[in-house]
XYZ file of C-alpha atoms in Angstrom:
351
model
C 0.000 0.000 0.000
C 1.411 3.337 -1.085
C 0.207 6.755 0.024
C 1.502 10.331 0.121
C 1.515 13.056 2.751
C 3.194 16.424 3.285
C 5.534 16.736 6.278
C 7.157 20.126 6.749
C 8.733 20.997 3.398
C 8.993 17.354 2.317
C 6.581 15.132 0.455
C 6.690 11.700 2.097
C 5.681 8.557 0.226
C 4.758 5.720 2.551
C 5.340 2.273 1.116
C 4.308 -0.631 3.379
C 5.063 1.437 6.468
C 8.359 2.884 5.216
C 8.520 6.634 4.647
C 10.291 7.857 1.505
C 11.085 11.583 1.906
C 10.992 13.731 -1.219
C 11.708 17.423 -1.303
C 9.019 19.560 -2.919
C 11.274 20.084 -5.940
C 11.767 16.312 -6.331
C 8.038 15.634 -6.044
C 7.243 18.397 -8.540
C 9.877 17.017 -10.938
C 8.186 13.606 -10.843
C 4.754 15.127 -11.397
C 6.072 17.040 -14.428
C 7.283 13.765 -15.925
C 3.801 12.276 -15.508
C 2.229 15.372 -17.071
C 4.573 15.041 -20.057
C 3.643 11.364 -20.460
C -0.079 12.164 -20.492
C 0.433 15.023 -22.950
C 2.430 12.745 -25.235
C -0.221 10.007 -25.223
C -2.982 12.602 -25.731
C -1.158 14.155 -28.701
C -0.615 10.725 -30.248
C -4.306 9.850 -29.834
C -5.278 13.134 -31.525
C -2.877 12.435 -34.390
C -4.352 8.936 -34.816
C -7.844 10.409 -34.881
C -6.931 12.913 -37.593
C -5.328 10.192 -39.745
C -8.266 7.842 -39.278
C -10.848 10.534 -40.136
C -8.943 11.428 -43.302
C -9.250 7.829 -44.453
C -12.699 7.117 -42.927
C -14.702 10.403 -42.788
C -17.702 8.575 -41.315
C -15.817 8.259 -37.990
C -16.432 11.936 -37.228
C -20.183 11.580 -37.708
C -20.240 8.492 -35.471
C -18.515 10.435 -32.678
C -20.978 13.276 -33.187
C -23.822 10.763 -32.908
C -22.375 9.385 -29.648
C -22.195 12.906 -28.190
C -25.711 13.733 -29.367
C -27.150 10.468 -27.988
C -25.456 11.096 -24.633
C -26.956 14.581 -24.419
C -30.465 13.435 -25.450
C -30.530 10.538 -22.999
C -29.193 12.757 -20.207
C -32.144 15.089 -20.714
C -34.555 12.134 -20.587
C -32.870 10.831 -17.433
C -33.295 14.219 -15.771
C -36.944 14.217 -16.842
C -37.483 10.950 -14.968
C -37.211 8.409 -17.803
C -35.793 5.313 -16.039
C -35.088 3.556 -19.357
C -32.810 6.348 -20.609
C -29.565 4.926 -19.169
C -30.092 1.436 -20.614
C -31.026 2.979 -23.950
C -27.920 5.140 -23.933
C -25.668 2.153 -23.256
C -27.232 0.258 -26.153
C -26.847 3.222 -28.525
C -23.185 3.748 -27.561
C -22.448 0.013 -27.880
C -23.960 -0.092 -31.359
C -22.117 3.038 -32.521
C -18.824 1.833 -30.999
C -19.156 -1.526 -32.769
C -19.734 0.357 -36.026
C -16.620 2.469 -35.429
C -14.446 -0.602 -34.723
C -15.652 -2.290 -37.948
C -14.884 0.808 -39.994
C -11.375 1.019 -38.492
C -10.738 -2.657 -39.149
C -11.992 -2.425 -42.756
C -9.655 0.537 -43.312
C -6.671 -1.440 -41.996
C -6.399 0.224 -38.576
C -6.153 -1.719 -35.272
C -9.427 -1.746 -33.328
C -7.825 0.223 -30.478
C -6.186 2.751 -32.819
C -8.247 5.649 -31.463
C -7.788 4.775 -27.820
C -5.298 6.678 -25.648
C -2.387 4.419 -24.702
C -0.458 4.922 -21.454
C 2.972 3.775 -20.283
C 1.278 2.546 -17.097
C -2.271 1.334 -17.746
C -2.861 0.887 -14.002
C -2.742 4.612 -13.197
C -3.069 5.960 -16.773
C 0.157 7.917 -16.210
C -1.180 9.943 -13.296
C 0.947 8.292 -10.591
C -2.246 7.481 -8.694
C -4.580 4.510 -8.501
C -7.570 6.008 -6.753
C -6.096 8.068 -3.918
C -2.958 5.946 -3.561
C 0.362 6.154 -5.352
C 0.835 3.660 -8.183
C 3.627 1.056 -8.183
C 5.210 2.898 -11.122
C 5.721 5.918 -8.868
C 8.182 3.993 -6.682
C 10.223 3.103 -9.761
C 10.084 6.749 -10.811
C 11.475 7.752 -7.391
C 14.422 5.364 -7.781
C 15.066 6.607 -11.331
C 15.030 10.199 -10.068
C 17.454 9.352 -7.267
C 19.810 7.671 -9.762
C 19.668 10.699 -12.074
C 20.281 13.211 -9.294
C 23.061 11.147 -7.683
C 25.601 11.867 -10.478
C 26.213 8.096 -10.609
C 23.723 6.884 -13.209
C 25.432 4.427 -15.552
C 28.456 3.843 -13.314
C 26.624 1.558 -10.909
C 25.951 -1.135 -13.495
C 29.558 -2.243 -12.938
C 30.524 -0.603 -9.662
C 28.402 -2.603 -7.224
C 28.884 -5.353 -4.658
C 28.355 -8.074 -7.271
C 31.680 -7.000 -8.793
C 33.580 -6.540 -5.527
C 36.592 -8.888 -5.513
C 38.753 -9.666 -2.477
C 41.418 -11.101 -4.806
C 42.636 -7.551 -5.386
C 43.690 -7.336 -1.730
C 46.833 -9.268 -0.864
C 47.396 -11.042 2.437
C 51.132 -10.427 1.877
C 50.819 -6.637 1.917
C 50.874 -5.463 5.536
C 49.899 -2.059 6.865
C 52.753 -0.660 8.925
C 50.618 1.162 11.490
C 47.845 -1.350 12.190
C 49.835 -4.513 11.551
C 46.917 -5.910 9.506
C 47.327 -7.056 5.941
C 45.480 -5.642 2.959
C 42.953 -8.520 2.820
C 42.102 -8.182 6.521
C 41.526 -4.432 6.214
C 39.380 -4.924 3.096
C 37.312 -7.586 4.861
C 36.700 -5.267 7.798
C 35.817 -2.352 5.486
C 33.418 -4.582 3.532
C 31.669 -5.617 6.745
C 31.436 -2.001 7.885
C 29.806 -1.141 4.558
C 27.299 -3.982 4.985
C 26.459 -2.784 8.504
C 26.089 0.763 7.204
C 23.540 -0.402 4.604
C 21.591 -2.742 6.874
C 21.288 -0.120 9.635
C 20.815 2.865 7.338
C 17.271 3.664 8.491
C 17.900 3.212 12.197
C 21.436 4.376 12.980
C 21.944 7.153 10.383
C 25.650 6.257 10.336
C 28.607 7.888 8.599
C 31.756 6.423 7.055
C 35.290 7.667 6.466
C 37.115 5.558 3.865
C 40.803 6.432 3.896
C 44.042 4.994 2.548
C 46.396 5.220 -0.394
C 45.369 5.902 -3.995
C 43.661 3.295 -6.174
C 42.684 0.870 -3.424
C 38.896 0.839 -3.930
C 37.539 3.603 -1.696
C 35.474 5.221 -4.441
C 34.325 1.808 -5.674
C 33.029 0.916 -2.210
C 31.182 4.221 -1.907
C 29.521 3.515 -5.275
C 28.525 0.038 -4.078
C 26.863 1.545 -1.021
C 25.146 4.223 -3.123
C 23.465 1.596 -5.305
C 22.118 -0.358 -2.335
C 20.865 2.810 -0.645
C 19.099 4.127 -3.758
C 17.551 0.739 -4.516
C 15.988 0.884 -1.042
C 14.300 4.202 -1.950
C 16.744 6.696 -0.446
C 18.243 9.736 -2.168
C 22.009 9.854 -2.779
C 24.247 12.644 -4.038
C 27.830 11.911 -5.136
C 30.276 14.798 -5.523
C 34.032 14.974 -5.760
C 35.548 17.266 -3.152
C 36.139 19.924 -5.814
C 32.518 19.728 -7.009
C 31.294 19.838 -3.415
C 33.178 23.010 -2.465
C 32.494 24.650 -5.843
C 28.767 24.114 -5.195
C 29.001 25.740 -1.768
C 30.984 28.665 -3.188
C 28.505 29.077 -6.072
C 25.636 29.260 -3.603
C 27.470 31.857 -1.491
C 28.295 34.053 -4.502
C 25.309 33.820 -6.850
C 22.264 32.302 -5.098
C 20.723 31.423 -8.480
C 18.070 28.707 -8.763
C 20.505 26.003 -9.865
C 22.988 26.631 -7.059
C 20.177 26.790 -4.485
C 18.774 23.464 -5.690
C 22.162 21.731 -5.452
C 22.775 23.304 -2.034
C 19.412 21.932 -0.909
C 20.338 18.468 -2.183
C 23.709 18.583 -0.402
C 22.049 19.200 2.943
C 18.831 17.214 2.544
C 19.732 14.054 0.589
C 19.641 10.845 2.623
C 23.256 10.028 1.738
C 25.948 12.489 0.659
C 29.207 11.086 -0.743
C 32.211 13.427 -0.786
C 34.941 11.728 -2.809
C 38.677 12.487 -2.688
C 38.568 14.980 0.167
C 41.920 16.734 0.237
C 42.301 17.165 -3.533
C 40.610 20.578 -3.420
C 42.345 23.899 -2.738
C 42.233 24.225 1.046
C 41.528 27.554 2.745
C 39.505 28.935 5.642
C 36.316 28.928 3.530
C 36.757 25.223 2.774
C 37.354 24.284 6.402
C 34.423 26.331 7.729
C 32.010 25.137 5.030
C 33.014 21.512 5.537
C 32.344 21.713 9.256
C 29.063 23.546 8.722
C 27.797 20.961 6.249
C 28.887 17.928 8.260
C 27.412 19.418 11.416
C 24.071 20.263 9.794
C 23.778 16.808 8.235
C 24.547 15.243 11.617
C 21.793 17.325 13.242
C 19.365 16.314 10.476
C 20.386 12.641 10.953
C 21.414 12.412 7.302
C 24.290 10.057 6.505
C 27.593 11.047 4.891
C 30.459 9.071 3.361
C 33.854 10.707 2.911
C 36.723 9.126 1.013
C 40.230 10.537 1.157
C 43.851 9.666 0.403
C 44.883 11.622 3.490
C 45.963 9.936 6.696
C 44.166 10.846 9.908
C 47.099 13.077 10.882
C 46.990 14.876 7.520
C 43.227 15.254 7.834
C 43.663 16.950 11.208
C 46.461 19.216 9.972
C 44.703 20.262 6.757
C 41.316 21.072 8.313
C 40.360 22.473 11.684
C 40.307 20.548 14.955
C 36.512 20.931 14.873
C 36.294 19.061 11.554
C 38.661 16.346 12.745
C 36.733 15.951 15.986
C 33.398 15.791 14.147
C 34.655 13.058 11.831
C 36.440 10.922 14.410
C 33.516 11.214 16.843
C 30.646 10.437 14.485
C 32.154 8.410 11.634
C 33.160 4.751 11.414
C 36.761 4.792 10.189
C 37.670 2.262 7.481
C 41.246 2.084 6.311
C 42.222 0.402 3.039
C 45.750 -0.238 1.913
C 47.692 -2.212 -0.656
C 48.950 -1.918 -4.228
C 46.958 0.066 -6.790
C 44.064 -2.182 -7.873
C 44.366 -0.979 -11.456
C 47.865 -2.444 -11.569
C 46.587 -5.668 -9.971
C 43.890 -5.953 -12.637
C 46.452 -5.415 -15.376
C 48.745 -8.127 -13.975
C 45.818 -10.545 -13.574
C 44.692 -9.828 -17.148
C 48.206 -10.389 -18.505
C 48.462 -13.651 -16.582
C 45.140 -14.911 -17.993
C 46.154 -13.893 -21.533
C 49.362 -15.904 -21.225
């Protein structure tokens, strides 16, 4: 059972007891898509009617007869004639049968003049009665994928393609004493816990370690699972993230305001490659402000970075470091660059 309600500034879709929050702009975007679908099917039906009438002019007179019969019988019904409704049904049935025969004789399908919808259940309104149609849930997921900046990538970058073979048990992390496979196993389990407890714990993750070791891949894997469970995700590189905040501060145009809203309100924000941006006081203050606001809203955040914890503390303020270490599960990954591992494995299989 699916229904909709307005809570604060969010439109919430309840599906079997679960609440799917949509911002007003997201809900309006979905409704515009449905309006476009109906307009498209209506225009196509009108085009079909024009083509059919050009070939079978009698169709127009039949439709005029149906309208006239409906009006005449309605008058009789209002005058107290109890047989008017049955008579009307018989007249319309006879005229409709005549129309179908004419279409068929002219080589048109019998349903050529009917309006066809992508979803026959709701006739492209999003509603069945007063409840949201099943197609609306799919539309929500499609919208989340589009707005995440990850659409297309996740066909390959998901947990089905995660491979522990890229993490060697011979490569040992100097600080923790654990090998690459052990750290990857722990990070994988942390990601699973993050997904399974997403609705209840509103957790956060920091994925850190050297370049090319799968941090971004893991964040993409999580994003797919979260979106498929009807939650909004926004993926931004660190440069894109801070550029968006700067754009909002300088221009306040509609586009920058919308992205700023998404950054703060999406269920999961992924900031990739933190530390690759130009660092200054604006960056540090905006990072703390965003992380703090998302924590207060109980919205989850994933940060990936090539920086060590010490470098993270030195580059940003103590407030940022404290916020991350206090409220984020820390997952370290280490080992050789996976791209090089893939190349060696491919060369070995070719030989």
